[in-house]
Amino acid sequence: MAETFRIVIVGGGVAGLAMATRLGNNLGRAGQAEITLVDKSFAHVWKPMLHCFAAGTAQNENDRIMFMAQAARHHFEFWPGEITSLDRAARTLTLAPVMSADGQEVLGERHVRYDLILLSIGSRANDFRTPGVSEHCLFIDNLIEAGSFNEKFRMALLRSFADNEELNIAIVGGGATGTQLAAELHKALDFAALYSFGQKPPKLKVTLLEAGPRILPAFPEEVSIAATRQLEAIDVTVRAGAMVSGADENGFLLKDGTRVDAKLRVWAAGVKAPDVTAQFGGLKLTRSGQIEVNPSLQAMDDEFIYAVGDCSFIAASPVAPTAQAARQQAHHLARHIPALVRSGRPIPPWTFQNKGAIVALGSYNGWGTFSGGTVFGGGWLHGLSARLGHMALYRQHQFELYGPWRGAVACIVDWLDRFVRPPIRLD
Ligand SMILES: Cc1cc2nc3c(=O)[nH]c(=O)nc-3n(C[C@H](O)[C@H](O)[C@H](O)COP(=O)(O)OP(=O)(O)OC[C@H]3O[C@@H](n4cnc5c(N)ncnc54)[C@H](O)[C@@H]3O)c2cc1C
């Protein structure tokens, strides 16, 4: 009897979990292919929310989707494990052992065979090998790192409350991640003040360092100007044209010879693929390690490999690494792979449908752009439309993964939760 066709999806983020869910519901349910998802963690979080986890303004269990539960409902298998290499000739990938918190090996190294592999392992911030950054800076590229930053932030805040001492934080990178984090930290301080036994809140001094001429370079200049004004109004120092040349335990050194001292230092600039792509059997990569793919999202030099989202790069028509692009690419493959499996019909080229972009500065303000470049948000409603739009994108993601009923219940539970739990992480 012929073996069932095996599709392995590596990385259950914005793109990967959407592909696993849709292909599971289609090919998996019909028994026409075995769909397997592997991820180095056990739960999915929507990466555009990580700055809220880092600040502690999001902490709800509902914001995590357990891979095993999603797999059980949507006809795919889930295996925990970090991909460490790819043997393209044998069409096999290797997963690192899974270790328990006390260092015991729970699952040994495993080899997983595939007929088709879909790579969606995302990206990390790129420190461009700037001296001192990897040793002295915090990153918020995944839930573990966001949690680790939050622990340090809460402890530093506790001390500043106790001593009424200023807390200095510097963030490198004026893109959506750094800019939104700067605002979210202030929102966290506002909330923390509610639990301070009447103590005067300490001064939070956040400095946002951007090497380019303005923050939010992916948005029109009027959004950058308005966002800079808003950040300055809540006491964030915005320094554009500030090229960081090094980091140490006390802060950052800038190329112009000046320093920015900071107790906590966050690196949120640049994008590169996880280092493991160099172990993918010589696949064609960009300088930042992204897998080069053709417009059908197929690796340039391997017909059995597709790559989507931040870890991929379409040489013929590059798109910025965003959740919007990752989601559209995932939906494209999930729509066309069933015909490829059933009748060998090739995947058609993918084209990006630009739906615009949104940035939300905590509850202070927000802006969005439509695909034509028209800006909305800001104004006397403090960008309510853009902030609601930002929230709606997350709900859309939840609804797509949970389905309408469970998605609606998740919204209601989140809303009710606000009457029970504090709005900020306190433990
Ligand atoms: C704080 C922040 C705010 C953002 N805000 C926005 C925004 O407002 N709008 C927007 O469009 N984009 C935003 N982005 C960018 C957006 O999150 C990414 O573009 C998007 O998540 C990319 O999706 P992906 O599926 O490629 O990767 P991810 O969603 O990052 O998923 C990658 C998955 O791969 C897994 N993985 C990684 N390495 C391995 C390995 N070796 N083995 C196994 N599994 C692995 C990870 O655990 C993860 O589950 C933001 C990013 C950040 C960090």
PDB file of C-alpha atoms in Angstrom, residues 29-265:
ATOM      1  CA  ARG A  29      -9.450  15.449   7.469  1.00  0.00           C
ATOM      2  CA  ALA A  30      -9.858  13.685   4.085  1.00  0.00           C
ATOM      3  CA  GLY A  31      -6.929  11.368   4.858  1.00  0.00           C
ATOM      4  CA  GLN A  32      -5.170  12.532   1.674  1.00  0.00           C
ATOM      5  CA  ALA A  33      -2.041  13.729   3.445  1.00  0.00           C
ATOM      6  CA  GLU A  34      -0.450  13.546   6.877  1.00  0.00           C
ATOM      7  CA  ILE A  35       0.063  17.072   8.163  1.00  0.00           C
ATOM      8  CA  THR A  36       2.685  17.528  10.879  1.00  0.00           C
ATOM      9  CA  LEU A  37       3.542  20.803  12.607  1.00  0.00           C
ATOM     10  CA  VAL A  38       6.778  21.166  14.559  1.00  0.00           C
ATOM     11  CA  ASP A  39       7.662  24.135  16.729  1.00  0.00           C
ATOM     12  CA  LYS A  40      10.313  24.750  19.360  1.00  0.00           C
ATOM     13  CA  SER A  41       7.634  25.868  21.822  1.00  0.00           C
ATOM     14  CA  PHE A  42       4.332  24.351  22.930  1.00  0.00           C
ATOM     15  CA  ALA A  43       2.075  27.343  22.358  1.00  0.00           C
ATOM     16  CA  HIS A  44       1.449  29.919  19.661  1.00  0.00           C
ATOM     17  CA  VAL A  45       1.327  33.628  20.385  1.00  0.00           C
ATOM     18  CA  TRP A  46       0.575  36.364  17.890  1.00  0.00           C
ATOM     19  CA  LYS A  47       4.005  37.953  17.524  1.00  0.00           C
ATOM     20  CA  PRO A  48       2.699  41.514  16.996  1.00  0.00           C
ATOM     21  CA  MET A  49       1.559  41.336  20.664  1.00  0.00           C
ATOM     22  CA  LEU A  50       4.996  40.553  22.097  1.00  0.00           C
ATOM     23  CA  HIS A  51       5.681  44.136  23.181  1.00  0.00           C
ATOM     24  CA  CYS A  52       2.511  43.930  25.339  1.00  0.00           C
ATOM     25  CA  PHE A  53       3.783  40.712  26.974  1.00  0.00           C
ATOM     26  CA  ALA A  54       7.154  42.440  27.497  1.00  0.00           C
ATOM     27  CA  ALA A  55       5.507  45.426  29.196  1.00  0.00           C
ATOM     28  CA  GLY A  56       3.123  43.174  31.150  1.00  0.00           C
ATOM     29  CA  THR A  57       0.019  44.859  29.733  1.00  0.00           C
ATOM     30  CA  ALA A  58      -1.031  41.507  28.192  1.00  0.00           C
ATOM     31  CA  GLN A  59      -0.707  38.371  30.268  1.00  0.00           C
ATOM     32  CA  ASN A  60      -3.851  36.416  29.627  1.00  0.00           C
ATOM     33  CA  GLU A  61      -3.652  32.663  29.101  1.00  0.00           C
ATOM     34  CA  ASN A  62      -6.238  33.162  26.334  1.00  0.00           C
ATOM     35  CA  ASP A  63      -3.618  34.896  24.231  1.00  0.00           C
ATOM     36  CA  ARG A  64      -1.742  31.606  23.842  1.00  0.00           C
ATOM     37  CA  ILE A  65      -3.024  28.815  21.606  1.00  0.00           C
ATOM     38  CA  MET A  66      -1.765  25.382  22.617  1.00  0.00           C
ATOM     39  CA  PHE A  67      -0.413  23.556  19.566  1.00  0.00           C
ATOM     40  CA  MET A  68      -1.553  20.135  20.808  1.00  0.00           C
ATOM     41  CA  ALA A  69      -5.135  21.300  21.327  1.00  0.00           C
ATOM     42  CA  GLN A  70      -5.236  23.007  17.920  1.00  0.00           C
ATOM     43  CA  ALA A  71      -3.811  19.853  16.297  1.00  0.00           C
ATOM     44  CA  ALA A  72      -6.409  17.610  17.933  1.00  0.00           C
ATOM     45  CA  ARG A  73      -9.251  19.772  16.624  1.00  0.00           C
ATOM     46  CA  HIS A  74      -7.909  20.339  13.114  1.00  0.00           C
ATOM     47  CA  HIS A  75      -6.619  16.959  11.946  1.00  0.00           C
ATOM     48  CA  PHE A  76      -2.878  17.514  12.122  1.00  0.00           C
ATOM     49  CA  GLU A  77      -0.090  16.215  14.338  1.00  0.00           C
ATOM     50  CA  PHE A  78       2.106  18.390  16.519  1.00  0.00           C
ATOM     51  CA  TRP A  79       5.655  17.578  17.607  1.00  0.00           C
ATOM     52  CA  PRO A  80       7.657  19.866  19.879  1.00  0.00           C
ATOM     53  CA  GLY A  81      11.256  20.377  18.841  1.00  0.00           C
ATOM     54  CA  GLU A  82      13.683  22.846  17.347  1.00  0.00           C
ATOM     55  CA  ILE A  83      14.797  22.119  13.789  1.00  0.00           C
ATOM     56  CA  THR A  84      18.586  21.856  13.698  1.00  0.00           C
ATOM     57  CA  SER A  85      19.238  20.710  10.132  1.00  0.00           C
ATOM     58  CA  LEU A  86      17.718  19.570   6.873  1.00  0.00           C
ATOM     59  CA  ASP A  87      18.944  16.650   4.761  1.00  0.00           C
ATOM     60  CA  ARG A  88      17.547  17.595   1.358  1.00  0.00           C
ATOM     61  CA  ALA A  89      18.662  14.409  -0.409  1.00  0.00           C
ATOM     62  CA  ALA A  90      16.956  12.153   2.155  1.00  0.00           C
ATOM     63  CA  ARG A  91      14.069  14.652   2.590  1.00  0.00           C
ATOM     64  CA  THR A  92      14.481  14.441   6.347  1.00  0.00           C
ATOM     65  CA  LEU A  93      14.733  17.092   9.014  1.00  0.00           C
ATOM     66  CA  THR A  94      16.368  16.760  12.409  1.00  0.00           C
ATOM     67  CA  LEU A  95      14.785  17.969  15.629  1.00  0.00           C
ATOM     68  CA  ALA A  96      16.891  18.755  18.704  1.00  0.00           C
ATOM     69  CA  PRO A  97      16.158  16.872  21.934  1.00  0.00           C
ATOM     70  CA  VAL A  98      13.402  18.305  24.137  1.00  0.00           C
ATOM     71  CA  MET A  99      14.716  18.993  27.634  1.00  0.00           C
ATOM     72  CA  SER A 100      12.793  19.465  30.888  1.00  0.00           C
ATOM     73  CA  ALA A 101      13.284  22.597  32.998  1.00  0.00           C
ATOM     74  CA  ASP A 102      15.744  20.692  35.240  1.00  0.00           C
ATOM     75  CA  GLY A 103      17.904  19.690  32.258  1.00  0.00           C
ATOM     76  CA  GLN A 104      16.675  16.099  31.773  1.00  0.00           C
ATOM     77  CA  GLU A 105      16.220  14.828  28.229  1.00  0.00           C
ATOM     78  CA  VAL A 106      12.507  14.179  27.648  1.00  0.00           C
ATOM     79  CA  LEU A 107      12.614  13.401  23.930  1.00  0.00           C
ATOM     80  CA  GLY A 108      15.831  12.520  22.134  1.00  0.00           C
ATOM     81  CA  GLU A 109      16.994  13.860  18.794  1.00  0.00           C
ATOM     82  CA  ARG A 110      14.464  12.884  16.119  1.00  0.00           C
ATOM     83  CA  HIS A 111      14.470  12.609  12.326  1.00  0.00           C
ATOM     84  CA  VAL A 112      11.250  13.431  10.493  1.00  0.00           C
ATOM     85  CA  ARG A 113      10.741  12.449   6.856  1.00  0.00           C
ATOM     86  CA  TYR A 114       8.755  14.683   4.511  1.00  0.00           C
ATOM     87  CA  ASP A 115       7.436  14.707   0.963  1.00  0.00           C
ATOM     88  CA  LEU A 116       6.910  18.472   1.138  1.00  0.00           C
ATOM     89  CA  ILE A 117       8.244  20.844   3.775  1.00  0.00           C
ATOM     90  CA  LEU A 118       6.827  24.300   4.500  1.00  0.00           C
ATOM     91  CA  LEU A 119       9.292  26.489   6.395  1.00  0.00           C
ATOM     92  CA  SER A 120       7.836  29.302   8.498  1.00  0.00           C
ATOM     93  CA  ILE A 121      10.341  29.822  11.317  1.00  0.00           C
ATOM     94  CA  GLY A 122      10.043  33.617  11.403  1.00  0.00           C
ATOM     95  CA  SER A 123      12.855  36.032  12.164  1.00  0.00           C
ATOM     96  CA  ARG A 124      14.894  37.712  14.891  1.00  0.00           C
ATOM     97  CA  ALA A 125      16.118  41.252  15.377  1.00  0.00           C
ATOM     98  CA  ASN A 126      19.488  41.784  13.686  1.00  0.00           C
ATOM     99  CA  ASP A 127      22.266  43.251  15.841  1.00  0.00           C
ATOM    100  CA  PHE A 128      24.573  43.461  12.794  1.00  0.00           C
ATOM    101  CA  ARG A 129      27.320  42.112  15.104  1.00  0.00           C
ATOM    102  CA  THR A 130      27.461  45.441  16.948  1.00  0.00           C
ATOM    103  CA  PRO A 131      29.944  44.952  19.820  1.00  0.00           C
ATOM    104  CA  GLY A 132      28.389  44.215  23.219  1.00  0.00           C
ATOM    105  CA  VAL A 133      24.803  43.890  21.987  1.00  0.00           C
ATOM    106  CA  SER A 134      24.384  40.113  22.363  1.00  0.00           C
ATOM    107  CA  GLU A 135      25.857  40.222  25.920  1.00  0.00           C
ATOM    108  CA  HIS A 136      24.237  43.384  27.277  1.00  0.00           C
ATOM    109  CA  CYS A 137      20.908  43.808  25.482  1.00  0.00           C
ATOM    110  CA  LEU A 138      17.528  42.183  25.842  1.00  0.00           C
ATOM    111  CA  PHE A 139      15.541  41.047  22.820  1.00  0.00           C
ATOM    112  CA  ILE A 140      11.774  40.531  22.541  1.00  0.00           C
ATOM    113  CA  ASP A 141      11.630  38.136  19.600  1.00  0.00           C
ATOM    114  CA  ASN A 142       9.603  35.379  21.286  1.00  0.00           C
ATOM    115  CA  LEU A 143       7.454  34.786  24.357  1.00  0.00           C
ATOM    116  CA  ILE A 144      10.385  33.578  26.481  1.00  0.00           C
ATOM    117  CA  GLU A 145      12.413  36.699  25.730  1.00  0.00           C
ATOM    118  CA  ALA A 146       9.383  38.957  26.248  1.00  0.00           C
ATOM    119  CA  GLY A 147       8.765  37.214  29.612  1.00  0.00           C
ATOM    120  CA  SER A 148      12.391  37.601  30.605  1.00  0.00           C
ATOM    121  CA  PHE A 149      12.310  41.325  29.766  1.00  0.00           C
ATOM    122  CA  ASN A 150       9.092  41.668  31.770  1.00  0.00           C
ATOM    123  CA  GLU A 151      10.678  40.066  34.843  1.00  0.00           C
ATOM    124  CA  LYS A 152      13.598  42.526  34.694  1.00  0.00           C
ATOM    125  CA  PHE A 153      11.283  45.475  34.008  1.00  0.00           C
ATOM    126  CA  ARG A 154       9.000  44.611  36.968  1.00  0.00           C
ATOM    127  CA  MET A 155      11.941  44.218  39.345  1.00  0.00           C
ATOM    128  CA  ALA A 156      13.544  47.480  38.166  1.00  0.00           C
ATOM    129  CA  LEU A 157      10.181  49.233  38.527  1.00  0.00           C
ATOM    130  CA  LEU A 158       9.698  47.820  42.049  1.00  0.00           C
ATOM    131  CA  ARG A 159      13.066  49.182  43.069  1.00  0.00           C
ATOM    132  CA  SER A 160      12.362  52.561  41.491  1.00  0.00           C
ATOM    133  CA  PHE A 161       9.026  52.756  43.323  1.00  0.00           C
ATOM    134  CA  ALA A 162      10.742  51.858  46.616  1.00  0.00           C
ATOM    135  CA  ASP A 163      13.585  54.363  46.205  1.00  0.00           C
ATOM    136  CA  ASN A 164      11.643  56.862  44.092  1.00  0.00           C
ATOM    137  CA  GLU A 165      14.490  56.670  41.657  1.00  0.00           C
ATOM    138  CA  GLU A 166      14.371  57.348  37.920  1.00  0.00           C
ATOM    139  CA  LEU A 167      14.309  54.218  35.710  1.00  0.00           C
ATOM    140  CA  ASN A 168      16.201  54.567  32.419  1.00  0.00           C
ATOM    141  CA  ILE A 169      15.392  52.275  29.517  1.00  0.00           C
ATOM    142  CA  ALA A 170      16.854  52.597  26.023  1.00  0.00           C
ATOM    143  CA  ILE A 171      15.376  50.873  22.977  1.00  0.00           C
ATOM    144  CA  VAL A 172      17.263  50.564  19.698  1.00  0.00           C
ATOM    145  CA  GLY A 173      15.035  50.468  16.618  1.00  0.00           C
ATOM    146  CA  GLY A 174      12.344  52.981  15.716  1.00  0.00           C
ATOM    147  CA  GLY A 175      10.228  50.524  13.713  1.00  0.00           C
ATOM    148  CA  ALA A 176       6.807  49.314  14.879  1.00  0.00           C
ATOM    149  CA  THR A 177       8.323  47.044  17.579  1.00  0.00           C
ATOM    150  CA  GLY A 178      10.506  49.646  19.325  1.00  0.00           C
ATOM    151  CA  THR A 179       8.023  52.494  18.970  1.00  0.00           C
ATOM    152  CA  GLN A 180       5.077  50.482  20.306  1.00  0.00           C
ATOM    153  CA  LEU A 181       7.202  49.077  23.154  1.00  0.00           C
ATOM    154  CA  ALA A 182       8.233  52.591  24.258  1.00  0.00           C
ATOM    155  CA  ALA A 183       4.566  53.609  24.591  1.00  0.00           C
ATOM    156  CA  GLU A 184       3.510  50.319  26.171  1.00  0.00           C
ATOM    157  CA  LEU A 185       6.121  50.714  28.948  1.00  0.00           C
ATOM    158  CA  HIS A 186       4.573  54.041  29.902  1.00  0.00           C
ATOM    159  CA  LYS A 187       1.132  52.455  29.889  1.00  0.00           C
ATOM    160  CA  ALA A 188       2.529  49.776  32.222  1.00  0.00           C
ATOM    161  CA  LEU A 189       3.812  52.456  34.600  1.00  0.00           C
ATOM    162  CA  ASP A 190       0.374  54.112  34.630  1.00  0.00           C
ATOM    163  CA  PHE A 191      -1.193  50.767  35.593  1.00  0.00           C
ATOM    164  CA  ALA A 192       1.538  49.907  38.117  1.00  0.00           C
ATOM    165  CA  ALA A 193       0.830  53.195  39.900  1.00  0.00           C
ATOM    166  CA  LEU A 194      -2.651  51.826  40.751  1.00  0.00           C
ATOM    167  CA  TYR A 195      -0.995  49.169  42.955  1.00  0.00           C
ATOM    168  CA  SER A 196       1.646  51.290  44.678  1.00  0.00           C
ATOM    169  CA  PHE A 197      -0.050  51.919  48.072  1.00  0.00           C
ATOM    170  CA  GLY A 198      -0.197  55.614  47.234  1.00  0.00           C
ATOM    171  CA  GLN A 199       3.572  55.861  46.593  1.00  0.00           C
ATOM    172  CA  LYS A 200       4.496  58.507  44.061  1.00  0.00           C
ATOM    173  CA  PRO A 201       5.322  56.779  40.753  1.00  0.00           C
ATOM    174  CA  PRO A 202       8.993  57.066  39.775  1.00  0.00           C
ATOM    175  CA  LYS A 203      10.028  58.829  36.583  1.00  0.00           C
ATOM    176  CA  LEU A 204      10.337  56.428  33.651  1.00  0.00           C
ATOM    177  CA  LYS A 205      12.865  57.718  31.131  1.00  0.00           C
ATOM    178  CA  VAL A 206      12.604  55.797  27.870  1.00  0.00           C
ATOM    179  CA  THR A 207      14.954  56.730  25.023  1.00  0.00           C
ATOM    180  CA  LEU A 208      14.171  55.457  21.527  1.00  0.00           C
ATOM    181  CA  LEU A 209      17.227  55.321  19.259  1.00  0.00           C
ATOM    182  CA  GLU A 210      16.773  55.122  15.497  1.00  0.00           C
ATOM    183  CA  ALA A 211      19.661  55.163  13.014  1.00  0.00           C
ATOM    184  CA  GLY A 212      17.524  56.462  10.132  1.00  0.00           C
ATOM    185  CA  PRO A 213      16.216  60.002   9.742  1.00  0.00           C
ATOM    186  CA  ARG A 214      12.820  59.216  11.325  1.00  0.00           C
ATOM    187  CA  ILE A 215      10.948  56.595  13.331  1.00  0.00           C
ATOM    188  CA  LEU A 216       8.313  54.361  11.674  1.00  0.00           C
ATOM    189  CA  PRO A 217      10.020  54.499   8.252  1.00  0.00           C
ATOM    190  CA  ALA A 218       7.409  52.113   6.778  1.00  0.00           C
ATOM    191  CA  PHE A 219       4.709  54.772   7.357  1.00  0.00           C
ATOM    192  CA  PRO A 220       4.204  58.160   5.664  1.00  0.00           C
ATOM    193  CA  GLU A 221       6.243  60.994   7.166  1.00  0.00           C
ATOM    194  CA  GLU A 222       3.167  62.624   8.749  1.00  0.00           C
ATOM    195  CA  VAL A 223       2.674  59.480  10.896  1.00  0.00           C
ATOM    196  CA  SER A 224       6.328  59.575  11.992  1.00  0.00           C
ATOM    197  CA  ILE A 225       5.987  63.235  12.975  1.00  0.00           C
ATOM    198  CA  ALA A 226       2.712  62.688  14.855  1.00  0.00           C
ATOM    199  CA  ALA A 227       4.049  59.567  16.612  1.00  0.00           C
ATOM    200  CA  THR A 228       7.225  61.421  17.653  1.00  0.00           C
ATOM    201  CA  ARG A 229       5.091  64.226  19.110  1.00  0.00           C
ATOM    202  CA  GLN A 230       2.893  61.739  20.969  1.00  0.00           C
ATOM    203  CA  LEU A 231       5.890  59.869  22.390  1.00  0.00           C
ATOM    204  CA  GLU A 232       7.487  63.124  23.529  1.00  0.00           C
ATOM    205  CA  ALA A 233       4.197  64.089  25.191  1.00  0.00           C
ATOM    206  CA  ILE A 234       4.417  60.985  27.390  1.00  0.00           C
ATOM    207  CA  ASP A 235       8.100  61.695  28.115  1.00  0.00           C
ATOM    208  CA  VAL A 236       9.824  59.353  25.666  1.00  0.00           C
ATOM    209  CA  THR A 237      12.993  60.843  24.168  1.00  0.00           C
ATOM    210  CA  VAL A 238      13.096  60.119  20.434  1.00  0.00           C
ATOM    211  CA  ARG A 239      16.531  60.323  18.822  1.00  0.00           C
ATOM    212  CA  ALA A 240      16.538  59.813  15.067  1.00  0.00           C
ATOM    213  CA  GLY A 241      19.863  59.650  13.202  1.00  0.00           C
ATOM    214  CA  ALA A 242      21.382  57.960  16.271  1.00  0.00           C
ATOM    215  CA  MET A 243      23.666  55.174  15.037  1.00  0.00           C
ATOM    216  CA  VAL A 244      24.584  52.778  17.857  1.00  0.00           C
ATOM    217  CA  SER A 245      28.186  51.544  17.690  1.00  0.00           C
ATOM    218  CA  GLY A 246      28.336  49.482  20.884  1.00  0.00           C
ATOM    219  CA  ALA A 247      26.615  48.413  24.099  1.00  0.00           C
ATOM    220  CA  ASP A 248      27.874  47.729  27.614  1.00  0.00           C
ATOM    221  CA  GLU A 249      26.311  47.027  31.022  1.00  0.00           C
ATOM    222  CA  ASN A 250      25.513  50.731  31.494  1.00  0.00           C
ATOM    223  CA  GLY A 251      24.081  51.735  28.141  1.00  0.00           C
ATOM    224  CA  PHE A 252      24.808  52.419  24.484  1.00  0.00           C
ATOM    225  CA  LEU A 253      27.686  54.145  22.745  1.00  0.00           C
ATOM    226  CA  LEU A 254      26.717  56.143  19.657  1.00  0.00           C
ATOM    227  CA  LYS A 255      28.787  56.642  16.518  1.00  0.00           C
ATOM    228  CA  ASP A 256      29.039  60.385  17.214  1.00  0.00           C
ATOM    229  CA  GLY A 257      30.927  59.520  20.431  1.00  0.00           C
ATOM    230  CA  THR A 258      28.085  60.303  22.863  1.00  0.00           C
ATOM    231  CA  ARG A 259      26.498  57.790  25.283  1.00  0.00           C
ATOM    232  CA  VAL A 260      22.956  56.926  26.317  1.00  0.00           C
ATOM    233  CA  ASP A 261      22.957  55.381  29.781  1.00  0.00           C
ATOM    234  CA  ALA A 262      20.222  52.853  30.534  1.00  0.00           C
ATOM    235  CA  LYS A 263      19.546  50.276  33.203  1.00  0.00           C
ATOM    236  CA  LEU A 264      17.627  48.130  30.711  1.00  0.00           C
ATOM    237  CA  ARG A 265      18.713  47.973  27.082  1.00  0.00           C
TER     238      ARG A 265
END
